[in-house]
Amino acid sequence: MSRRFRADDSPVLAPIVPARRLTPLSTESFLPPLPLPVIRPPRRNTIGSAPRSPRLGGRPTSHLTLALDDGELSEELAEQIRRERLSKRVKQAEEVPRVLVGNLIGEGHVNYVLMYNMLTGIRIAVSRTQAKIKRPLTDDDFTARHKFSFDIIGNELTPSAKYDFKFKDYAPWVFRELREDNFHLDPADYLLSLTAQYILSELGSPGKSGSFFYFSRDYRFIIKTIRHAEHKFLRSILKRYYAHVRANPHTLLSRFYGLHRVKLPRGNKIHFVIMNNLFPAHKDIHESYDLKGSTVGRLYPEDRARENPRAVLKDLNWIERGKELAFGPEKRALLTEQLRRDAEFLKELRVMDYSLLVGIHNMQRGNRDNVRRNTLRVFSPPDVHVPPQPHAHWHIHRRRAATSATSEQPHVVRRAMHDASLNANASLKSVGDGLLPEEDTGDRQHLLFSQDEGGLRATDEQNEPLDTVYYLGVIDILTPYGVVKRFEHLWKGMSADRHKISPVPPAEYASRFFAFMRAIMRGGEGGARFKAE
């Protein structure tokens, strides 16, 4: 018998159902992660016993075995053994999943343990919810918290894991309905993208929050670490966010697919959300802007921008470069109305500091500059332990050595596995670059503002298409106007125009944000009037 969870976290016994082979479009369950191949070096004879007969590929080779047993191993046979072993290792290395961008990062990666725990927790928590029959949501679902404990031994509730950690899944039924009914994500597709091969790409946030972004292996989803205050705020507004998304299926707000927490032994509690990746994997983004409608301190130095084409520029860069959102009457009206609805909703939530992220793809330049290839670093964990490093964004605290095998059995077992596998994976240093997709996956074409190659194509005044594609989304929507922001408003207002600075009350922020977006569209008066004097 296996156990399942009700919504109140209490386990309930259910018969074990035989596993079925799934297709990527299955909505009933998911595929388990594919284990990375492990290359084991030949064992050394350290006790003086007679050597065993070698086996190639796990199976005995008759003539070689007989020759070894008779002690008559010729140089030719020895060379053949070496060649076949080398061939086997090369073949195993080639079977390692290839990454889309960058080089494989193994034991030197500072967040190895954290990433492994995140993905393992997501895989188990989401699959448990998906395995249950769908039902209508209740008020309790918006405040539900499901807890999981993982260790190397495992139990009837959770499988074994390489590390001890605790995982918490918030409002799983709400996010399941958002993913399936509102964002039209296939459940199996979602889990395959995130956890099928445990390959992620890491990108540090350009903002001041210190958050980190982790991209799924196909770059469709983002795992973003958030502060505890942001996590609490998202839970408090979840019901209203759910209602807004249902009423506005084409909303430009960030699409939240899950809210989770992982706790490391004697370490920090890391909260994170899973979101949509606004920018596509199949198109180079030639320019990107973070637009708030504020112009005080909102300039990225142009000399640095020329050196770094991947820089996210700001409001004054947009104005000084004379940029505009080039949409004809039809798309301009649709975009304006959706921005108005989203800004009104954010005003009701009393949040500020959000912005419109704009990515621009020039269709004439296409992908010939290979801008995407130098964007990310790739994380793919082999089966080795990675010690924490002092410059880490957060420190991973290890549990101290066990005093007895009885009290710390998972730790003892893990230490033994660690010692045995260090050399086994030493040869897995790098793999070749994979190929980036050159076509849209088509999974966002049902969304109004993502219908053209995953974005919104520019049009002229006759609504005819132009050679620019915009990727648009309202991001950073989890900052309420609290005490800190009030003080920041007063402090910055003493040295600059308090109507042009970023921290202003929510009503004023929403009004200014919407006015700025209308002004920078074709036919608007431009953003020059928003500049501080």
PDB file of N, CA and C in Angstrom, residues 134-226:
ATOM      1  N   LYS A 134      -9.285  15.973  -9.709  1.00  0.00           N
ATOM      2  CA  LYS A 134      -9.522  17.404  -9.630  1.00  0.00           C
ATOM      3  C   LYS A 134     -10.844  17.690  -8.939  1.00  0.00           C
ATOM      4  N   ARG A 135     -10.869  18.778  -8.172  1.00  0.00           N
ATOM      5  CA  ARG A 135     -12.059  19.156  -7.409  1.00  0.00           C
ATOM      6  C   ARG A 135     -12.167  20.671  -7.356  1.00  0.00           C
ATOM      7  N   PRO A 136     -13.348  21.205  -7.015  1.00  0.00           N
ATOM      8  CA  PRO A 136     -13.479  22.660  -6.885  1.00  0.00           C
ATOM      9  C   PRO A 136     -12.641  23.187  -5.729  1.00  0.00           C
ATOM     10  N   LEU A 137     -12.158  24.407  -5.866  1.00  0.00           N
ATOM     11  CA  LEU A 137     -11.343  25.022  -4.816  1.00  0.00           C
ATOM     12  C   LEU A 137     -12.212  25.466  -3.640  1.00  0.00           C
ATOM     13  N   THR A 138     -11.621  25.460  -2.470  1.00  0.00           N
ATOM     14  CA  THR A 138     -12.265  25.972  -1.263  1.00  0.00           C
ATOM     15  C   THR A 138     -11.396  27.090  -0.691  1.00  0.00           C
ATOM     16  N   ASP A 139     -11.921  27.810   0.298  1.00  0.00           N
ATOM     17  CA  ASP A 139     -11.151  28.878   0.924  1.00  0.00           C
ATOM     18  C   ASP A 139      -9.899  28.338   1.595  1.00  0.00           C
ATOM     19  N   ASP A 140      -9.989  27.126   2.132  1.00  0.00           N
ATOM     20  CA  ASP A 140      -8.826  26.545   2.812  1.00  0.00           C
ATOM     21  C   ASP A 140      -7.676  26.265   1.846  1.00  0.00           C
ATOM     22  N   ASP A 141      -7.990  26.066   0.571  1.00  0.00           N
ATOM     23  CA  ASP A 141      -6.937  25.770  -0.404  1.00  0.00           C
ATOM     24  C   ASP A 141      -5.978  26.944  -0.582  1.00  0.00           C
ATOM     25  N   PHE A 142      -6.444  28.161  -0.352  1.00  0.00           N
ATOM     26  CA  PHE A 142      -5.589  29.332  -0.553  1.00  0.00           C
ATOM     27  C   PHE A 142      -4.592  29.522   0.589  1.00  0.00           C
ATOM     28  N   THR A 143      -4.834  28.867   1.727  1.00  0.00           N
ATOM     29  CA  THR A 143      -3.914  28.980   2.859  1.00  0.00           C
ATOM     30  C   THR A 143      -3.234  27.651   3.181  1.00  0.00           C
ATOM     31  N   ALA A 144      -3.444  26.632   2.363  1.00  0.00           N
ATOM     32  CA  ALA A 144      -2.906  25.296   2.640  1.00  0.00           C
ATOM     33  C   ALA A 144      -1.383  25.286   2.544  1.00  0.00           C
ATOM     34  N   ARG A 145      -0.767  24.430   3.373  1.00  0.00           N
ATOM     35  CA  ARG A 145       0.678  24.230   3.353  1.00  0.00           C
ATOM     36  C   ARG A 145       0.942  22.732   3.517  1.00  0.00           C
ATOM     37  N   HIS A 146       1.607  22.148   2.563  1.00  0.00           N
ATOM     38  CA  HIS A 146       1.942  20.731   2.618  1.00  0.00           C
ATOM     39  C   HIS A 146       3.442  20.588   2.895  1.00  0.00           C
ATOM     40  N   LYS A 147       3.781  19.806   3.922  1.00  0.00           N
ATOM     41  CA  LYS A 147       5.177  19.660   4.334  1.00  0.00           C
ATOM     42  C   LYS A 147       5.715  18.285   3.956  1.00  0.00           C
ATOM     43  N   PHE A 148       6.987  18.262   3.559  1.00  0.00           N
ATOM     44  CA  PHE A 148       7.669  17.026   3.199  1.00  0.00           C
ATOM     45  C   PHE A 148       9.057  17.031   3.821  1.00  0.00           C
ATOM     46  N   SER A 149       9.489  15.866   4.312  1.00  0.00           N
ATOM     47  CA  SER A 149      10.840  15.703   4.848  1.00  0.00           C
ATOM     48  C   SER A 149      11.567  14.659   4.019  1.00  0.00           C
ATOM     49  N   PHE A 150      12.790  14.980   3.604  1.00  0.00           N
ATOM     50  CA  PHE A 150      13.577  14.100   2.754  1.00  0.00           C
ATOM     51  C   PHE A 150      14.883  13.738   3.454  1.00  0.00           C
ATOM     52  N   ASP A 151      15.308  12.494   3.281  1.00  0.00           N
ATOM     53  CA  ASP A 151      16.640  12.069   3.690  1.00  0.00           C
ATOM     54  C   ASP A 151      17.071  10.929   2.778  1.00  0.00           C
ATOM     55  N   ILE A 152      18.267  10.432   3.008  1.00  0.00           N
ATOM     56  CA  ILE A 152      18.816   9.426   2.096  1.00  0.00           C
ATOM     57  C   ILE A 152      18.165   8.063   2.264  1.00  0.00           C
ATOM     58  N   ILE A 153      17.530   7.819   3.412  1.00  0.00           N
ATOM     59  CA  ILE A 153      16.888   6.532   3.654  1.00  0.00           C
ATOM     60  C   ILE A 153      15.526   6.472   2.988  1.00  0.00           C
ATOM     61  N   GLY A 154      14.744   7.555   3.098  1.00  0.00           N
ATOM     62  CA  GLY A 154      13.405   7.567   2.542  1.00  0.00           C
ATOM     63  C   GLY A 154      12.424   6.826   3.431  1.00  0.00           C
ATOM     64  N   ASN A 155      11.164   6.947   3.138  1.00  0.00           N
ATOM     65  CA  ASN A 155      10.112   6.245   3.873  1.00  0.00           C
ATOM     66  C   ASN A 155       8.927   6.041   2.965  1.00  0.00           C
ATOM     67  N   GLU A 156       7.805   5.641   3.552  1.00  0.00           N
ATOM     68  CA  GLU A 156       6.640   5.349   2.714  1.00  0.00           C
ATOM     69  C   GLU A 156       5.999   6.610   2.153  1.00  0.00           C
ATOM     70  N   LEU A 157       6.383   7.774   2.662  1.00  0.00           N
ATOM     71  CA  LEU A 157       5.778   9.023   2.202  1.00  0.00           C
ATOM     72  C   LEU A 157       6.639   9.764   1.189  1.00  0.00           C
ATOM     73  N   THR A 158       7.934   9.694   1.347  1.00  0.00           N
ATOM     74  CA  THR A 158       8.845  10.376   0.434  1.00  0.00           C
ATOM     75  C   THR A 158       9.959   9.429   0.019  1.00  0.00           C
ATOM     76  N   PRO A 159      10.437   9.536  -1.209  1.00  0.00           N
ATOM     77  CA  PRO A 159      11.547   8.677  -1.653  1.00  0.00           C
ATOM     78  C   PRO A 159      12.868   9.133  -1.044  1.00  0.00           C
ATOM     79  N   SER A 160      13.887   8.330  -1.213  1.00  0.00           N
ATOM     80  CA  SER A 160      15.204   8.708  -0.713  1.00  0.00           C
ATOM     81  C   SER A 160      15.765   9.864  -1.533  1.00  0.00           C
ATOM     82  N   ALA A 161      16.610  10.654  -0.888  1.00  0.00           N
ATOM     83  CA  ALA A 161      17.261  11.791  -1.546  1.00  0.00           C
ATOM     84  C   ALA A 161      18.712  11.836  -1.096  1.00  0.00           C
ATOM     85  N   LYS A 162      19.532  12.551  -1.851  1.00  0.00           N
ATOM     86  CA  LYS A 162      20.956  12.611  -1.520  1.00  0.00           C
ATOM     87  C   LYS A 162      21.215  13.396  -0.244  1.00  0.00           C
ATOM     88  N   TYR A 163      20.331  14.341   0.090  1.00  0.00           N
ATOM     89  CA  TYR A 163      20.582  15.249   1.207  1.00  0.00           C
ATOM     90  C   TYR A 163      19.352  15.321   2.093  1.00  0.00           C
ATOM     91  N   ASP A 164      19.578  15.644   3.358  1.00  0.00           N
ATOM     92  CA  ASP A 164      18.482  15.881   4.281  1.00  0.00           C
ATOM     93  C   ASP A 164      17.968  17.306   4.070  1.00  0.00           C
ATOM     94  N   PHE A 165      16.681  17.454   3.873  1.00  0.00           N
ATOM     95  CA  PHE A 165      16.093  18.787   3.771  1.00  0.00           C
ATOM     96  C   PHE A 165      14.591  18.688   3.973  1.00  0.00           C
ATOM     97  N   LYS A 166      13.987  19.817   4.255  1.00  0.00           N
ATOM     98  CA  LYS A 166      12.539  19.904   4.405  1.00  0.00           C
ATOM     99  C   LYS A 166      11.993  20.782   3.289  1.00  0.00           C
ATOM    100  N   PHE A 167      10.822  20.433   2.805  1.00  0.00           N
ATOM    101  CA  PHE A 167      10.220  21.129   1.671  1.00  0.00           C
ATOM    102  C   PHE A 167       8.776  21.456   2.020  1.00  0.00           C
ATOM    103  N   LYS A 168       8.345  22.646   1.636  1.00  0.00           N
ATOM    104  CA  LYS A 168       6.967  23.058   1.895  1.00  0.00           C
ATOM    105  C   LYS A 168       6.347  23.549   0.590  1.00  0.00           C
ATOM    106  N   ASP A 169       5.154  23.079   0.327  1.00  0.00           N
ATOM    107  CA  ASP A 169       4.409  23.423  -0.889  1.00  0.00           C
ATOM    108  C   ASP A 169       3.189  24.237  -0.481  1.00  0.00           C
ATOM    109  N   TYR A 170       3.082  25.473  -0.974  1.00  0.00           N
ATOM    110  CA  TYR A 170       2.004  26.370  -0.582  1.00  0.00           C
ATOM    111  C   TYR A 170       0.879  26.363  -1.612  1.00  0.00           C
ATOM    112  N   ALA A 171      -0.356  26.275  -1.104  1.00  0.00           N
ATOM    113  CA  ALA A 171      -1.567  26.354  -1.935  1.00  0.00           C
ATOM    114  C   ALA A 171      -1.451  25.512  -3.204  1.00  0.00           C
ATOM    115  N   PRO A 172      -1.127  24.224  -3.088  1.00  0.00           N
ATOM    116  CA  PRO A 172      -0.882  23.423  -4.294  1.00  0.00           C
ATOM    117  C   PRO A 172      -2.092  23.292  -5.209  1.00  0.00           C
ATOM    118  N   TRP A 173      -3.293  23.221  -4.627  1.00  0.00           N
ATOM    119  CA  TRP A 173      -4.479  23.077  -5.472  1.00  0.00           C
ATOM    120  C   TRP A 173      -4.767  24.351  -6.252  1.00  0.00           C
ATOM    121  N   VAL A 174      -4.493  25.506  -5.649  1.00  0.00           N
ATOM    122  CA  VAL A 174      -4.718  26.778  -6.350  1.00  0.00           C
ATOM    123  C   VAL A 174      -3.771  26.901  -7.532  1.00  0.00           C
ATOM    124  N   PHE A 175      -2.500  26.619  -7.308  1.00  0.00           N
ATOM    125  CA  PHE A 175      -1.532  26.742  -8.399  1.00  0.00           C
ATOM    126  C   PHE A 175      -1.752  25.668  -9.460  1.00  0.00           C
ATOM    127  N   ARG A 176      -2.260  24.519  -9.069  1.00  0.00           N
ATOM    128  CA  ARG A 176      -2.583  23.509 -10.077  1.00  0.00           C
ATOM    129  C   ARG A 176      -3.662  24.029 -11.019  1.00  0.00           C
ATOM    130  N   GLU A 177      -4.705  24.656 -10.460  1.00  0.00           N
ATOM    131  CA  GLU A 177      -5.772  25.176 -11.317  1.00  0.00           C
ATOM    132  C   GLU A 177      -5.277  26.346 -12.167  1.00  0.00           C
ATOM    133  N   LEU A 178      -4.424  27.197 -11.596  1.00  0.00           N
ATOM    134  CA  LEU A 178      -3.872  28.294 -12.388  1.00  0.00           C
ATOM    135  C   LEU A 178      -3.070  27.752 -13.570  1.00  0.00           C
ATOM    136  N   ARG A 179      -2.233  26.743 -13.314  1.00  0.00           N
ATOM    137  CA  ARG A 179      -1.404  26.182 -14.389  1.00  0.00           C
ATOM    138  C   ARG A 179      -2.271  25.559 -15.485  1.00  0.00           C
ATOM    139  N   GLU A 180      -3.237  24.750 -15.091  1.00  0.00           N
ATOM    140  CA  GLU A 180      -3.978  23.965 -16.076  1.00  0.00           C
ATOM    141  C   GLU A 180      -5.089  24.760 -16.740  1.00  0.00           C
ATOM    142  N   ASP A 181      -5.923  25.429 -15.953  1.00  0.00           N
ATOM    143  CA  ASP A 181      -7.125  26.054 -16.496  1.00  0.00           C
ATOM    144  C   ASP A 181      -6.893  27.468 -17.008  1.00  0.00           C
ATOM    145  N   ASN A 182      -5.968  28.190 -16.396  1.00  0.00           N
ATOM    146  CA  ASN A 182      -5.774  29.588 -16.782  1.00  0.00           C
ATOM    147  C   ASN A 182      -4.555  29.813 -17.657  1.00  0.00           C
ATOM    148  N   PHE A 183      -3.459  29.102 -17.370  1.00  0.00           N
ATOM    149  CA  PHE A 183      -2.244  29.274 -18.161  1.00  0.00           C
ATOM    150  C   PHE A 183      -2.048  28.159 -19.177  1.00  0.00           C
ATOM    151  N   HIS A 184      -2.941  27.167 -19.194  1.00  0.00           N
ATOM    152  CA  HIS A 184      -2.972  26.117 -20.223  1.00  0.00           C
ATOM    153  C   HIS A 184      -1.646  25.351 -20.313  1.00  0.00           C
ATOM    154  N   LEU A 185      -1.084  25.019 -19.156  1.00  0.00           N
ATOM    155  CA  LEU A 185       0.128  24.208 -19.123  1.00  0.00           C
ATOM    156  C   LEU A 185      -0.238  22.739 -18.965  1.00  0.00           C
ATOM    157  N   ASP A 186       0.407  21.904 -19.735  1.00  0.00           N
ATOM    158  CA  ASP A 186       0.229  20.470 -19.566  1.00  0.00           C
ATOM    159  C   ASP A 186       1.004  20.032 -18.325  1.00  0.00           C
ATOM    160  N   PRO A 187       0.391  19.293 -17.383  1.00  0.00           N
ATOM    161  CA  PRO A 187       1.088  18.911 -16.147  1.00  0.00           C
ATOM    162  C   PRO A 187       2.362  18.116 -16.397  1.00  0.00           C
ATOM    163  N   ALA A 188       2.297  17.157 -17.302  1.00  0.00           N
ATOM    164  CA  ALA A 188       3.486  16.358 -17.590  1.00  0.00           C
ATOM    165  C   ALA A 188       4.569  17.216 -18.230  1.00  0.00           C
ATOM    166  N   ASP A 189       4.174  18.114 -19.109  1.00  0.00           N
ATOM    167  CA  ASP A 189       5.122  19.022 -19.751  1.00  0.00           C
ATOM    168  C   ASP A 189       5.828  19.895 -18.720  1.00  0.00           C
ATOM    169  N   TYR A 190       5.063  20.365 -17.762  1.00  0.00           N
ATOM    170  CA  TYR A 190       5.593  21.232 -16.706  1.00  0.00           C
ATOM    171  C   TYR A 190       6.664  20.510 -15.897  1.00  0.00           C
ATOM    172  N   LEU A 191       6.369  19.301 -15.454  1.00  0.00           N
ATOM    173  CA  LEU A 191       7.329  18.548 -14.654  1.00  0.00           C
ATOM    174  C   LEU A 191       8.519  18.079 -15.477  1.00  0.00           C
ATOM    175  N   LEU A 192       8.288  17.717 -16.721  1.00  0.00           N
ATOM    176  CA  LEU A 192       9.397  17.308 -17.577  1.00  0.00           C
ATOM    177  C   LEU A 192      10.374  18.449 -17.790  1.00  0.00           C
ATOM    178  N   SER A 193       9.854  19.640 -18.019  1.00  0.00           N
ATOM    179  CA  SER A 193      10.720  20.795 -18.261  1.00  0.00           C
ATOM    180  C   SER A 193      11.571  21.119 -17.044  1.00  0.00           C
ATOM    181  N   LEU A 194      10.981  21.007 -15.847  1.00  0.00           N
ATOM    182  CA  LEU A 194      11.691  21.385 -14.636  1.00  0.00           C
ATOM    183  C   LEU A 194      12.576  20.283 -14.072  1.00  0.00           C
ATOM    184  N   THR A 195      12.096  19.038 -14.075  1.00  0.00           N
ATOM    185  CA  THR A 195      12.762  18.007 -13.280  1.00  0.00           C
ATOM    186  C   THR A 195      13.129  16.747 -14.033  1.00  0.00           C
ATOM    187  N   ALA A 196      12.913  16.671 -15.349  1.00  0.00           N
ATOM    188  CA  ALA A 196      13.185  15.427 -16.050  1.00  0.00           C
ATOM    189  C   ALA A 196      14.657  15.049 -15.989  1.00  0.00           C
ATOM    190  N   GLN A 197      15.547  16.029 -16.098  1.00  0.00           N
ATOM    191  CA  GLN A 197      16.980  15.732 -16.124  1.00  0.00           C
ATOM    192  C   GLN A 197      17.789  16.589 -15.157  1.00  0.00           C
ATOM    193  N   TYR A 198      17.121  17.355 -14.311  1.00  0.00           N
ATOM    194  CA  TYR A 198      17.784  18.157 -13.292  1.00  0.00           C
ATOM    195  C   TYR A 198      18.865  19.057 -13.903  1.00  0.00           C
ATOM    196  N   ILE A 199      18.503  19.747 -14.975  1.00  0.00           N
ATOM    197  CA  ILE A 199      19.417  20.691 -15.615  1.00  0.00           C
ATOM    198  C   ILE A 199      18.798  22.083 -15.511  1.00  0.00           C
ATOM    199  N   LEU A 200      19.527  23.002 -14.898  1.00  0.00           N
ATOM    200  CA  LEU A 200      19.062  24.373 -14.778  1.00  0.00           C
ATOM    201  C   LEU A 200      20.163  25.324 -15.227  1.00  0.00           C
ATOM    202  N   SER A 201      19.769  26.544 -15.598  1.00  0.00           N
ATOM    203  CA  SER A 201      20.706  27.608 -15.918  1.00  0.00           C
ATOM    204  C   SER A 201      20.518  28.711 -14.900  1.00  0.00           C
ATOM    205  N   GLU A 202      21.622  29.299 -14.472  1.00  0.00           N
ATOM    206  CA  GLU A 202      21.557  30.305 -13.418  1.00  0.00           C
ATOM    207  C   GLU A 202      21.905  31.676 -13.958  1.00  0.00           C
ATOM    208  N   LEU A 203      21.148  32.678 -13.504  1.00  0.00           N
ATOM    209  CA  LEU A 203      21.429  34.067 -13.866  1.00  0.00           C
ATOM    210  C   LEU A 203      21.172  34.934 -12.656  1.00  0.00           C
ATOM    211  N   GLY A 204      22.167  35.666 -12.190  1.00  0.00           N
ATOM    212  CA  GLY A 204      21.991  36.567 -11.060  1.00  0.00           C
ATOM    213  C   GLY A 204      21.085  37.718 -11.447  1.00  0.00           C
ATOM    214  N   SER A 205      20.277  38.173 -10.511  1.00  0.00           N
ATOM    215  CA  SER A 205      19.353  39.263 -10.771  1.00  0.00           C
ATOM    216  C   SER A 205      20.101  40.577 -10.938  1.00  0.00           C
ATOM    217  N   PRO A 206      19.735  41.391 -11.942  1.00  0.00           N
ATOM    218  CA  PRO A 206      20.370  42.699 -12.093  1.00  0.00           C
ATOM    219  C   PRO A 206      19.838  43.725 -11.111  1.00  0.00           C
ATOM    220  N   GLY A 207      18.802  43.387 -10.361  1.00  0.00           N
ATOM    221  CA  GLY A 207      18.198  44.336  -9.443  1.00  0.00           C
ATOM    222  C   GLY A 207      18.908  44.392  -8.097  1.00  0.00           C
ATOM    223  N   LYS A 208      18.293  45.113  -7.151  1.00  0.00           N
ATOM    224  CA  LYS A 208      18.893  45.318  -5.842  1.00  0.00           C
ATOM    225  C   LYS A 208      18.434  44.286  -4.818  1.00  0.00           C
ATOM    226  N   SER A 209      17.496  43.431  -5.166  1.00  0.00           N
ATOM    227  CA  SER A 209      16.907  42.526  -4.190  1.00  0.00           C
ATOM    228  C   SER A 209      17.829  41.386  -3.817  1.00  0.00           C
ATOM    229  N   GLY A 210      18.812  41.080  -4.671  1.00  0.00           N
ATOM    230  CA  GLY A 210      19.687  39.957  -4.388  1.00  0.00           C
ATOM    231  C   GLY A 210      19.097  38.624  -4.768  1.00  0.00           C
ATOM    232  N   SER A 211      17.965  38.612  -5.408  1.00  0.00           N
ATOM    233  CA  SER A 211      17.332  37.361  -5.836  1.00  0.00           C
ATOM    234  C   SER A 211      18.136  36.721  -6.956  1.00  0.00           C
ATOM    235  N   PHE A 212      17.953  35.417  -7.105  1.00  0.00           N
ATOM    236  CA  PHE A 212      18.598  34.695  -8.183  1.00  0.00           C
ATOM    237  C   PHE A 212      17.533  34.036  -9.044  1.00  0.00           C
ATOM    238  N   PHE A 213      17.809  33.966 -10.333  1.00  0.00           N
ATOM    239  CA  PHE A 213      16.920  33.304 -11.274  1.00  0.00           C
ATOM    240  C   PHE A 213      17.560  31.993 -11.718  1.00  0.00           C
ATOM    241  N   TYR A 214      16.751  30.956 -11.816  1.00  0.00           N
ATOM    242  CA  TYR A 214      17.191  29.670 -12.351  1.00  0.00           C
ATOM    243  C   TYR A 214      16.218  29.274 -13.456  1.00  0.00           C
ATOM    244  N   PHE A 215      16.755  29.042 -14.651  1.00  0.00           N
ATOM    245  CA  PHE A 215      15.928  28.718 -15.791  1.00  0.00           C
ATOM    246  C   PHE A 215      15.841  27.204 -15.965  1.00  0.00           C
ATOM    247  N   SER A 216      14.681  26.720 -16.351  1.00  0.00           N
ATOM    248  CA  SER A 216      14.531  25.302 -16.653  1.00  0.00           C
ATOM    249  C   SER A 216      15.350  24.969 -17.898  1.00  0.00           C
ATOM    250  N   ARG A 217      15.549  23.671 -18.140  1.00  0.00           N
ATOM    251  CA  ARG A 217      16.470  23.251 -19.199  1.00  0.00           C
ATOM    252  C   ARG A 217      16.037  23.723 -20.583  1.00  0.00           C
ATOM    253  N   ASP A 218      14.739  23.951 -20.796  1.00  0.00           N
ATOM    254  CA  ASP A 218      14.284  24.455 -22.090  1.00  0.00           C
ATOM    255  C   ASP A 218      13.951  25.948 -22.035  1.00  0.00           C
ATOM    256  N   TYR A 219      14.263  26.605 -20.902  1.00  0.00           N
ATOM    257  CA  TYR A 219      14.109  28.050 -20.735  1.00  0.00           C
ATOM    258  C   TYR A 219      12.662  28.533 -20.792  1.00  0.00           C
ATOM    259  N   ARG A 220      11.716  27.635 -20.563  1.00  0.00           N
ATOM    260  CA  ARG A 220      10.317  28.045 -20.535  1.00  0.00           C
ATOM    261  C   ARG A 220       9.911  28.588 -19.173  1.00  0.00           C
ATOM    262  N   PHE A 221      10.556  28.112 -18.108  1.00  0.00           N
ATOM    263  CA  PHE A 221      10.152  28.478 -16.753  1.00  0.00           C
ATOM    264  C   PHE A 221      11.332  29.056 -15.977  1.00  0.00           C
ATOM    265  N   ILE A 222      11.002  29.876 -14.978  1.00  0.00           N
ATOM    266  CA  ILE A 222      11.997  30.514 -14.123  1.00  0.00           C
ATOM    267  C   ILE A 222      11.710  30.147 -12.678  1.00  0.00           C
ATOM    268  N   ILE A 223      12.739  29.741 -11.962  1.00  0.00           N
ATOM    269  CA  ILE A 223      12.660  29.601 -10.514  1.00  0.00           C
ATOM    270  C   ILE A 223      13.349  30.821  -9.927  1.00  0.00           C
ATOM    271  N   LYS A 224      12.605  31.626  -9.177  1.00  0.00           N
ATOM    272  CA  LYS A 224      13.146  32.866  -8.623  1.00  0.00           C
ATOM    273  C   LYS A 224      13.087  32.824  -7.103  1.00  0.00           C
ATOM    274  N   THR A 225      14.225  33.018  -6.454  1.00  0.00           N
ATOM    275  CA  THR A 225      14.223  33.112  -5.004  1.00  0.00           C
ATOM    276  C   THR A 225      13.645  34.461  -4.595  1.00  0.00           C
ATOM    277  N   ILE A 226      12.857  34.460  -3.531  1.00  0.00           N
ATOM    278  CA  ILE A 226      12.217  35.694  -3.054  1.00  0.00           C
ATOM    279  C   ILE A 226      12.447  35.826  -1.548  1.00  0.00           C
TER     280      ILE A 226
END
